PDB file of N, CA and C in Angstrom:
ATOM      1  N   UNK V  24       2.834   8.108  -3.996  1.00  0.00           N
ATOM      2  CA  UNK V  24       2.598   9.266  -4.825  1.00  0.00           C
ATOM      3  C   UNK V  24       1.250   9.069  -5.502  1.00  0.00           C
ATOM      4  N   UNK V  25       0.407  10.093  -5.385  1.00  0.00           N
ATOM      5  CA  UNK V  25      -0.857  10.072  -6.096  1.00  0.00           C
ATOM      6  C   UNK V  25      -1.251  11.499  -6.428  1.00  0.00           C
ATOM      7  N   UNK V  26      -1.934  11.644  -7.538  1.00  0.00           N
ATOM      8  CA  UNK V  26      -2.315  12.978  -7.983  1.00  0.00           C
ATOM      9  C   UNK V  26      -1.135  13.821  -8.411  1.00  0.00           C
ATOM     10  N   UNK V  27      -0.028  13.182  -8.797  1.00  0.00           N
ATOM     11  CA  UNK V  27       1.142  13.916  -9.245  1.00  0.00           C
ATOM     12  C   UNK V  27       1.962  14.535  -8.138  1.00  0.00           C
ATOM     13  N   UNK V  28       1.662  14.189  -6.875  1.00  0.00           N
ATOM     14  CA  UNK V  28       2.432  14.748  -5.766  1.00  0.00           C
ATOM     15  C   UNK V  28       2.675  13.679  -4.710  1.00  0.00           C
ATOM     16  N   UNK V  29       3.724  13.888  -3.940  1.00  0.00           N
ATOM     17  CA  UNK V  29       4.057  12.953  -2.872  1.00  0.00           C
ATOM     18  C   UNK V  29       3.142  13.196  -1.682  1.00  0.00           C
ATOM     19  N   UNK V  30       2.648  12.131  -1.094  1.00  0.00           N
ATOM     20  CA  UNK V  30       1.772  12.183   0.070  1.00  0.00           C
ATOM     21  C   UNK V  30       2.198  11.107   1.047  1.00  0.00           C
ATOM     22  N   UNK V  31       1.832  11.278   2.307  1.00  0.00           N
ATOM     23  CA  UNK V  31       2.173  10.307   3.336  1.00  0.00           C
ATOM     24  C   UNK V  31       0.948   9.464   3.668  1.00  0.00           C
ATOM     25  N   UNK V  32       1.151   8.168   3.720  1.00  0.00           N
ATOM     26  CA  UNK V  32       0.118   7.231   4.154  1.00  0.00           C
ATOM     27  C   UNK V  32       0.802   6.197   5.038  1.00  0.00           C
ATOM     28  N   UNK V  33       0.035   5.518   5.849  1.00  0.00           N
ATOM     29  CA  UNK V  33       0.580   4.511   6.744  1.00  0.00           C
ATOM     30  C   UNK V  33       0.097   3.136   6.324  1.00  0.00           C
ATOM     31  N   UNK V  34       1.024   2.185   6.242  1.00  0.00           N
ATOM     32  CA  UNK V  34       0.666   0.822   5.885  1.00  0.00           C
ATOM     33  C   UNK V  34      -0.069   0.148   7.026  1.00  0.00           C
ATOM     34  N   UNK V  35      -1.155  -0.553   6.706  1.00  0.00           N
ATOM     35  CA  UNK V  35      -1.941  -1.261   7.710  1.00  0.00           C
ATOM     36  C   UNK V  35      -1.679  -2.758   7.603  1.00  0.00           C
ATOM     37  N   UNK V  36      -1.825  -3.305   6.407  1.00  0.00           N
ATOM     38  CA  UNK V  36      -1.565  -4.718   6.142  1.00  0.00           C
ATOM     39  C   UNK V  36      -0.881  -4.830   4.790  1.00  0.00           C
ATOM     40  N   UNK V  37      -0.139  -5.933   4.616  1.00  0.00           N
ATOM     41  CA  UNK V  37       0.499  -6.160   3.319  1.00  0.00           C
ATOM     42  C   UNK V  37       0.446  -7.642   2.989  1.00  0.00           C
ATOM     43  N   UNK V  38       0.325  -7.935   1.721  1.00  0.00           N
ATOM     44  CA  UNK V  38       0.359  -9.298   1.214  1.00  0.00           C
ATOM     45  C   UNK V  38       1.020  -9.272  -0.154  1.00  0.00           C
ATOM     46  N   UNK V  39       1.186 -10.426  -0.755  1.00  0.00           N
ATOM     47  CA  UNK V  39       1.866 -10.509  -2.053  1.00  0.00           C
ATOM     48  C   UNK V  39       1.179  -9.703  -3.142  1.00  0.00           C
ATOM     49  N   UNK V  40      -0.142  -9.597  -3.077  1.00  0.00           N
ATOM     50  CA  UNK V  40      -0.882  -8.941  -4.147  1.00  0.00           C
ATOM     51  C   UNK V  40      -1.243  -7.494  -3.901  1.00  0.00           C
ATOM     52  N   UNK V  41      -1.022  -7.007  -2.677  1.00  0.00           N
ATOM     53  CA  UNK V  41      -1.383  -5.624  -2.397  1.00  0.00           C
ATOM     54  C   UNK V  41      -1.259  -5.295  -0.924  1.00  0.00           C
ATOM     55  N   UNK V  42      -1.808  -4.147  -0.553  1.00  0.00           N
ATOM     56  CA  UNK V  42      -1.747  -3.730   0.838  1.00  0.00           C
ATOM     57  C   UNK V  42      -2.884  -2.773   1.145  1.00  0.00           C
ATOM     58  N   UNK V  43      -3.091  -2.524   2.424  1.00  0.00           N
ATOM     59  CA  UNK V  43      -4.047  -1.495   2.818  1.00  0.00           C
ATOM     60  C   UNK V  43      -3.249  -0.347   3.421  1.00  0.00           C
ATOM     61  N   UNK V  44      -3.709   0.863   3.134  1.00  0.00           N
ATOM     62  CA  UNK V  44      -3.041   2.063   3.630  1.00  0.00           C
ATOM     63  C   UNK V  44      -4.068   2.953   4.314  1.00  0.00           C
ATOM     64  N   UNK V  45      -3.598   3.719   5.294  1.00  0.00           N
ATOM     65  CA  UNK V  45      -4.459   4.645   6.027  1.00  0.00           C
ATOM     66  C   UNK V  45      -3.960   6.062   5.789  1.00  0.00           C
ATOM     67  N   UNK V  46      -4.878   6.972   5.418  1.00  0.00           N
ATOM     68  CA  UNK V  46      -4.495   8.352   5.134  1.00  0.00           C
ATOM     69  C   UNK V  46      -5.692   9.279   5.288  1.00  0.00           C
ATOM     70  N   UNK V  47      -5.414  10.565   5.425  1.00  0.00           N
ATOM     71  CA  UNK V  47      -6.459  11.589   5.444  1.00  0.00           C
ATOM     72  C   UNK V  47      -6.775  12.078   4.036  1.00  0.00           C
ATOM     73  N   UNK V  48      -5.969  11.688   3.057  1.00  0.00           N
ATOM     74  CA  UNK V  48      -6.159  12.117   1.670  1.00  0.00           C
ATOM     75  C   UNK V  48      -7.423  11.482   1.077  1.00  0.00           C
ATOM     76  N   UNK V  49      -8.029  12.152   0.125  1.00  0.00           N
ATOM     77  CA  UNK V  49      -9.188  11.610  -0.585  1.00  0.00           C
ATOM     78  C   UNK V  49      -8.714  10.974  -1.886  1.00  0.00           C
ATOM     79  N   UNK V  50      -8.974   9.681  -2.023  1.00  0.00           N
ATOM     80  CA  UNK V  50      -8.573   8.927  -3.208  1.00  0.00           C
ATOM     81  C   UNK V  50      -9.805   8.296  -3.836  1.00  0.00           C
ATOM     82  N   UNK V  51      -9.685   7.885  -5.086  1.00  0.00           N
ATOM     83  CA  UNK V  51     -10.813   7.304  -5.811  1.00  0.00           C
ATOM     84  C   UNK V  51     -10.502   5.877  -6.254  1.00  0.00           C
ATOM     85  N   UNK V  52     -11.518   5.032  -6.232  1.00  0.00           N
ATOM     86  CA  UNK V  52     -11.374   3.658  -6.713  1.00  0.00           C
ATOM     87  C   UNK V  52     -10.872   3.697  -8.157  1.00  0.00           C
ATOM     88  N   UNK V  53      -9.962   2.808  -8.476  1.00  0.00           N
ATOM     89  CA  UNK V  53      -9.285   2.679  -9.775  1.00  0.00           C
ATOM     90  C   UNK V  53      -8.198   3.728  -9.991  1.00  0.00           C
ATOM     91  N   UNK V  54      -7.944   4.572  -9.001  1.00  0.00           N
ATOM     92  CA  UNK V  54      -6.862   5.558  -9.106  1.00  0.00           C
ATOM     93  C   UNK V  54      -5.524   4.833  -9.101  1.00  0.00           C
ATOM     94  N   UNK V  55      -4.601   5.291  -9.935  1.00  0.00           N
ATOM     95  CA  UNK V  55      -3.259   4.717 -10.012  1.00  0.00           C
ATOM     96  C   UNK V  55      -2.357   5.421  -9.005  1.00  0.00           C
ATOM     97  N   UNK V  56      -1.523   4.640  -8.324  1.00  0.00           N
ATOM     98  CA  UNK V  56      -0.621   5.157  -7.296  1.00  0.00           C
ATOM     99  C   UNK V  56       0.778   4.611  -7.521  1.00  0.00           C
ATOM    100  N   UNK V  57       1.754   5.279  -6.959  1.00  0.00           N
ATOM    101  CA  UNK V  57       3.100   4.727  -6.825  1.00  0.00           C
ATOM    102  C   UNK V  57       3.369   4.676  -5.334  1.00  0.00           C
ATOM    103  N   UNK V  58       3.596   3.476  -4.812  1.00  0.00           N
ATOM    104  CA  UNK V  58       3.838   3.291  -3.388  1.00  0.00           C
ATOM    105  C   UNK V  58       5.322   3.094  -3.149  1.00  0.00           C
ATOM    106  N   UNK V  59       5.859   3.828  -2.198  1.00  0.00           N
ATOM    107  CA  UNK V  59       7.248   3.685  -1.768  1.00  0.00           C
ATOM    108  C   UNK V  59       7.215   3.248  -0.317  1.00  0.00           C
ATOM    109  N   UNK V  60       7.879   2.138  -0.003  1.00  0.00           N
ATOM    110  CA  UNK V  60       7.828   1.646   1.370  1.00  0.00           C
ATOM    111  C   UNK V  60       9.035   0.770   1.682  1.00  0.00           C
ATOM    112  N   UNK V  61       9.262   0.575   2.966  1.00  0.00           N
ATOM    113  CA  UNK V  61      10.294  -0.320   3.477  1.00  0.00           C
ATOM    114  C   UNK V  61       9.614  -1.546   4.061  1.00  0.00           C
ATOM    115  N   UNK V  62      10.133  -2.731   3.774  1.00  0.00           N
ATOM    116  CA  UNK V  62       9.686  -3.931   4.470  1.00  0.00           C
ATOM    117  C   UNK V  62      10.504  -4.121   5.737  1.00  0.00           C
ATOM    118  N   UNK V  63      11.729  -3.704   5.691  1.00  0.00           N
ATOM    119  CA  UNK V  63      12.606  -3.693   6.860  1.00  0.00           C
ATOM    120  C   UNK V  63      13.464  -2.442   6.720  1.00  0.00           C
ATOM    121  N   UNK V  64      14.373  -2.233   7.621  1.00  0.00           N
ATOM    122  CA  UNK V  64      15.196  -1.019   7.584  1.00  0.00           C
ATOM    123  C   UNK V  64      15.986  -0.874   6.288  1.00  0.00           C
ATOM    124  N   UNK V  65      16.321  -1.986   5.649  1.00  0.00           N
ATOM    125  CA  UNK V  65      17.176  -1.898   4.464  1.00  0.00           C
ATOM    126  C   UNK V  65      16.479  -2.232   3.149  1.00  0.00           C
ATOM    127  N   UNK V  66      15.264  -2.767   3.196  1.00  0.00           N
ATOM    128  CA  UNK V  66      14.568  -3.199   1.983  1.00  0.00           C
ATOM    129  C   UNK V  66      13.546  -2.160   1.532  1.00  0.00           C
ATOM    130  N   UNK V  67      13.960  -1.234   0.649  1.00  0.00           N
ATOM    131  CA  UNK V  67      13.093  -0.178   0.128  1.00  0.00           C
ATOM    132  C   UNK V  67      12.511  -0.596  -1.214  1.00  0.00           C
ATOM    133  N   UNK V  68      11.214  -0.347  -1.400  1.00  0.00           N
ATOM    134  CA  UNK V  68      10.541  -0.718  -2.636  1.00  0.00           C
ATOM    135  C   UNK V  68       9.712   0.436  -3.165  1.00  0.00           C
ATOM    136  N   UNK V  69       9.604   0.506  -4.467  1.00  0.00           N
ATOM    137  CA  UNK V  69       8.729   1.454  -5.147  1.00  0.00           C
ATOM    138  C   UNK V  69       7.948   0.638  -6.168  1.00  0.00           C
ATOM    139  N   UNK V  70       6.621   0.670  -6.071  1.00  0.00           N
ATOM    140  CA  UNK V  70       5.804  -0.177  -6.935  1.00  0.00           C
ATOM    141  C   UNK V  70       4.524   0.549  -7.337  1.00  0.00           C
ATOM    142  N   UNK V  71       4.093   0.284  -8.551  1.00  0.00           N
ATOM    143  CA  UNK V  71       2.828   0.853  -9.033  1.00  0.00           C
ATOM    144  C   UNK V  71       1.673   0.024  -8.468  1.00  0.00           C
ATOM    145  N   UNK V  72       0.583   0.720  -8.161  1.00  0.00           N
ATOM    146  CA  UNK V  72      -0.575   0.050  -7.578  1.00  0.00           C
ATOM    147  C   UNK V  72      -1.858   0.720  -8.063  1.00  0.00           C
ATOM    148  N   UNK V  73      -2.967   0.019  -7.865  1.00  0.00           N
ATOM    149  CA  UNK V  73      -4.285   0.537  -8.218  1.00  0.00           C
ATOM    150  C   UNK V  73      -5.185   0.457  -6.996  1.00  0.00           C
ATOM    151  N   UNK V  74      -5.869   1.550  -6.687  1.00  0.00           N
ATOM    152  CA  UNK V  74      -6.774   1.581  -5.542  1.00  0.00           C
ATOM    153  C   UNK V  74      -8.019   0.758  -5.869  1.00  0.00           C
ATOM    154  N   UNK V  75      -8.361  -0.183  -4.988  1.00  0.00           N
ATOM    155  CA  UNK V  75      -9.473  -1.102  -5.253  1.00  0.00           C
ATOM    156  C   UNK V  75     -10.688  -0.883  -4.362  1.00  0.00           C
ATOM    157  N   UNK V  76     -10.504  -0.513  -3.086  1.00  0.00           N
ATOM    158  CA  UNK V  76     -11.662  -0.294  -2.224  1.00  0.00           C
ATOM    159  C   UNK V  76     -11.375   0.736  -1.145  1.00  0.00           C
ATOM    160  N   UNK V  77     -12.449   1.226  -0.542  1.00  0.00           N
ATOM    161  CA  UNK V  77     -12.375   2.330   0.415  1.00  0.00           C
ATOM    162  C   UNK V  77     -13.200   1.971   1.642  1.00  0.00           C
ATOM    163  N   UNK V  78     -12.647   2.240   2.839  1.00  0.00           N
ATOM    164  CA  UNK V  78     -13.384   2.038   4.089  1.00  0.00           C
ATOM    165  C   UNK V  78     -13.127   3.230   5.002  1.00  0.00           C
ATOM    166  N   UNK V  79     -14.169   3.991   5.295  1.00  0.00           N
ATOM    167  CA  UNK V  79     -14.031   5.137   6.198  1.00  0.00           C
ATOM    168  C   UNK V  79     -14.005   4.641   7.635  1.00  0.00           C
ATOM    169  N   UNK V  80     -13.163   5.262   8.453  1.00  0.00           N
ATOM    170  CA  UNK V  80     -13.084   4.914   9.864  1.00  0.00           C
ATOM    171  C   UNK V  80     -14.044   5.799  10.649  1.00  0.00           C
ATOM    172  N   UNK V  81     -14.825   5.203  11.522  1.00  0.00           N
ATOM    173  CA  UNK V  81     -15.800   5.953  12.314  1.00  0.00           C
ATOM    174  C   UNK V  81     -15.109   6.945  13.240  1.00  0.00           C
ATOM    175  N   UNK V  82     -15.702   8.106  13.405  1.00  0.00           N
ATOM    176  CA  UNK V  82     -15.232   9.145  14.331  1.00  0.00           C
ATOM    177  C   UNK V  82     -13.823   9.638  14.043  1.00  0.00           C
ATOM    178  N   UNK V  83     -13.419   9.641  12.788  1.00  0.00           N
ATOM    179  CA  UNK V  83     -12.092  10.125  12.411  1.00  0.00           C
ATOM    180  C   UNK V  83     -12.131  10.623  10.970  1.00  0.00           C
ATOM    181  N   UNK V  84     -11.114  11.374  10.595  1.00  0.00           N
ATOM    182  CA  UNK V  84     -11.014  11.832   9.204  1.00  0.00           C
ATOM    183  C   UNK V  84     -10.212  10.849   8.360  1.00  0.00           C
ATOM    184  N   UNK V  85      -9.681   9.806   8.994  1.00  0.00           N
ATOM    185  CA  UNK V  85      -8.848   8.849   8.268  1.00  0.00           C
ATOM    186  C   UNK V  85      -9.691   7.823   7.512  1.00  0.00           C
ATOM    187  N   UNK V  86      -9.120   7.357   6.427  1.00  0.00           N
ATOM    188  CA  UNK V  86      -9.758   6.343   5.590  1.00  0.00           C
ATOM    189  C   UNK V  86      -8.743   5.247   5.312  1.00  0.00           C
ATOM    190  N   UNK V  87      -9.214   4.010   5.272  1.00  0.00           N
ATOM    191  CA  UNK V  87      -8.349   2.893   4.886  1.00  0.00           C
ATOM    192  C   UNK V  87      -8.690   2.522   3.450  1.00  0.00           C
ATOM    193  N   UNK V  88      -7.650   2.435   2.632  1.00  0.00           N
ATOM    194  CA  UNK V  88      -7.792   2.100   1.220  1.00  0.00           C
ATOM    195  C   UNK V  88      -7.104   0.766   0.949  1.00  0.00           C
ATOM    196  N   UNK V  89      -7.754  -0.074   0.172  1.00  0.00           N
ATOM    197  CA  UNK V  89      -7.145  -1.316  -0.280  1.00  0.00           C
ATOM    198  C   UNK V  89      -6.575  -1.110  -1.672  1.00  0.00           C
ATOM    199  N   UNK V  90      -5.312  -1.453  -1.856  1.00  0.00           N
ATOM    200  CA  UNK V  90      -4.679  -1.288  -3.161  1.00  0.00           C
ATOM    201  C   UNK V  90      -4.114  -2.627  -3.631  1.00  0.00           C
ATOM    202  N   UNK V  91      -4.140  -2.843  -4.927  1.00  0.00           N
ATOM    203  CA  UNK V  91      -3.507  -4.033  -5.496  1.00  0.00           C
ATOM    204  C   UNK V  91      -2.253  -3.586  -6.231  1.00  0.00           C
ATOM    205  N   UNK V  92      -1.201  -4.384  -6.087  1.00  0.00           N
ATOM    206  CA  UNK V  92       0.045  -4.085  -6.777  1.00  0.00           C
ATOM    207  C   UNK V  92      -0.102  -4.428  -8.256  1.00  0.00           C
ATOM    208  N   UNK V  93       0.491  -3.617  -9.117  1.00  0.00           N
ATOM    209  CA  UNK V  93       0.501  -3.872 -10.554  1.00  0.00           C
ATOM    210  C   UNK V  93       1.838  -4.511 -10.929  1.00  0.00           C
ATOM    211  N   UNK V  94       1.806  -5.654 -11.599  1.00  0.00           N
ATOM    212  CA  UNK V  94       3.025  -6.296 -12.115  1.00  0.00           C
ATOM    213  C   UNK V  94       4.117  -6.444 -11.059  1.00  0.00           C
ATOM    214  N   UNK V  95       3.843  -7.214 -10.020  1.00  0.00           N
ATOM    215  CA  UNK V  95       4.809  -7.419  -8.940  1.00  0.00           C
ATOM    216  C   UNK V  95       5.871  -8.417  -9.380  1.00  0.00           C
ATOM    217  N   UNK V  96       7.145  -8.022  -9.342  1.00  0.00           N
ATOM    218  CA  UNK V  96       8.217  -8.966  -9.673  1.00  0.00           C
ATOM    219  C   UNK V  96       8.219 -10.152  -8.695  1.00  0.00           C
ATOM    220  N   UNK V  97       8.575 -11.320  -9.188  1.00  0.00           N
ATOM    221  CA  UNK V  97       8.608 -12.531  -8.359  1.00  0.00           C
ATOM    222  C   UNK V  97       9.487 -12.327  -7.127  1.00  0.00           C
ATOM    223  N   UNK V  98      10.624 -11.672  -7.283  1.00  0.00           N
ATOM    224  CA  UNK V  98      11.533 -11.455  -6.148  1.00  0.00           C
ATOM    225  C   UNK V  98      10.845 -10.649  -5.047  1.00  0.00           C
ATOM    226  N   UNK V  99      10.080  -9.642  -5.417  1.00  0.00           N
ATOM    227  CA  UNK V  99       9.370  -8.838  -4.412  1.00  0.00           C
ATOM    228  C   UNK V  99       8.270  -9.661  -3.757  1.00  0.00           C
ATOM    229  N   UNK V 100       7.572 -10.479  -4.529  1.00  0.00           N
ATOM    230  CA  UNK V 100       6.543 -11.354  -3.942  1.00  0.00           C
ATOM    231  C   UNK V 100       7.158 -12.248  -2.865  1.00  0.00           C
ATOM    232  N   UNK V 101       8.325 -12.798  -3.159  1.00  0.00           N
ATOM    233  CA  UNK V 101       9.008 -13.664  -2.187  1.00  0.00           C
ATOM    234  C   UNK V 101       9.379 -12.887  -0.934  1.00  0.00           C
ATOM    235  N   UNK V 102       9.893 -11.673  -1.122  1.00  0.00           N
ATOM    236  CA  UNK V 102      10.282 -10.867   0.034  1.00  0.00           C
ATOM    237  C   UNK V 102       9.072 -10.505   0.885  1.00  0.00           C
ATOM    238  N   UNK V 103       7.963 -10.180   0.254  1.00  0.00           N
ATOM    239  CA  UNK V 103       6.745  -9.871   1.008  1.00  0.00           C
ATOM    240  C   UNK V 103       6.265 -11.110   1.751  1.00  0.00           C
ATOM    241  N   UNK V 104       6.258 -12.261   1.081  1.00  0.00           N
ATOM    242  CA  UNK V 104       5.835 -13.514   1.715  1.00  0.00           C
ATOM    243  C   UNK V 104       6.701 -13.820   2.937  1.00  0.00           C
ATOM    244  N   UNK V 105       8.008 -13.646   2.795  1.00  0.00           N
ATOM    245  CA  UNK V 105       8.930 -13.881   3.908  1.00  0.00           C
ATOM    246  C   UNK V 105       8.672 -12.902   5.039  1.00  0.00           C
ATOM    247  N   UNK V 106       8.474 -11.629   4.703  1.00  0.00           N
ATOM    248  CA  UNK V 106       8.193 -10.602   5.710  1.00  0.00           C
ATOM    249  C   UNK V 106       6.917 -10.943   6.485  1.00  0.00           C
ATOM    250  N   UNK V 107       5.866 -11.307   5.769  1.00  0.00           N
ATOM    251  CA  UNK V 107       4.593 -11.641   6.421  1.00  0.00           C
ATOM    252  C   UNK V 107       4.774 -12.852   7.331  1.00  0.00           C
ATOM    253  N   UNK V 108       5.472 -13.870   6.866  1.00  0.00           N
ATOM    254  CA  UNK V 108       5.696 -15.070   7.675  1.00  0.00           C
ATOM    255  C   UNK V 108       6.475 -14.753   8.948  1.00  0.00           C
ATOM    256  N   UNK V 109       7.427 -13.827   8.864  1.00  0.00           N
ATOM    257  CA  UNK V 109       8.226 -13.450  10.040  1.00  0.00           C
ATOM    258  C   UNK V 109       7.438 -12.626  11.044  1.00  0.00           C
ATOM    259  N   UNK V 110       6.445 -11.865  10.575  1.00  0.00           N
ATOM    260  CA  UNK V 110       5.764 -10.924  11.466  1.00  0.00           C
ATOM    261  C   UNK V 110       4.418 -11.423  11.989  1.00  0.00           C
ATOM    262  N   UNK V 111       4.013 -12.615  11.590  1.00  0.00           N
ATOM    263  CA  UNK V 111       2.721 -13.149  12.079  1.00  0.00           C
ATOM    264  C   UNK V 111       2.878 -13.632  13.494  1.00  0.00           C
TER     265      UNK V 111
END
């Protein structure tokens, strides 16, 4: 969720401190977001994040944004670490 409305973005990479997302939406550095995502079919998360960097993709309208998670609970950090270790 950004700009007070729900929007769709696709996760590109994830780590304990944040993730990168791909979308056609226009976002601004330091913009606050609420990210809702699944790590697996049953593990749903909703977390506040801050947009940190922007990378436009050549020959497309899509942009990849780097976001950092705000105040990540230790339990979620562990789940992300486990997910990353399983999918490498």
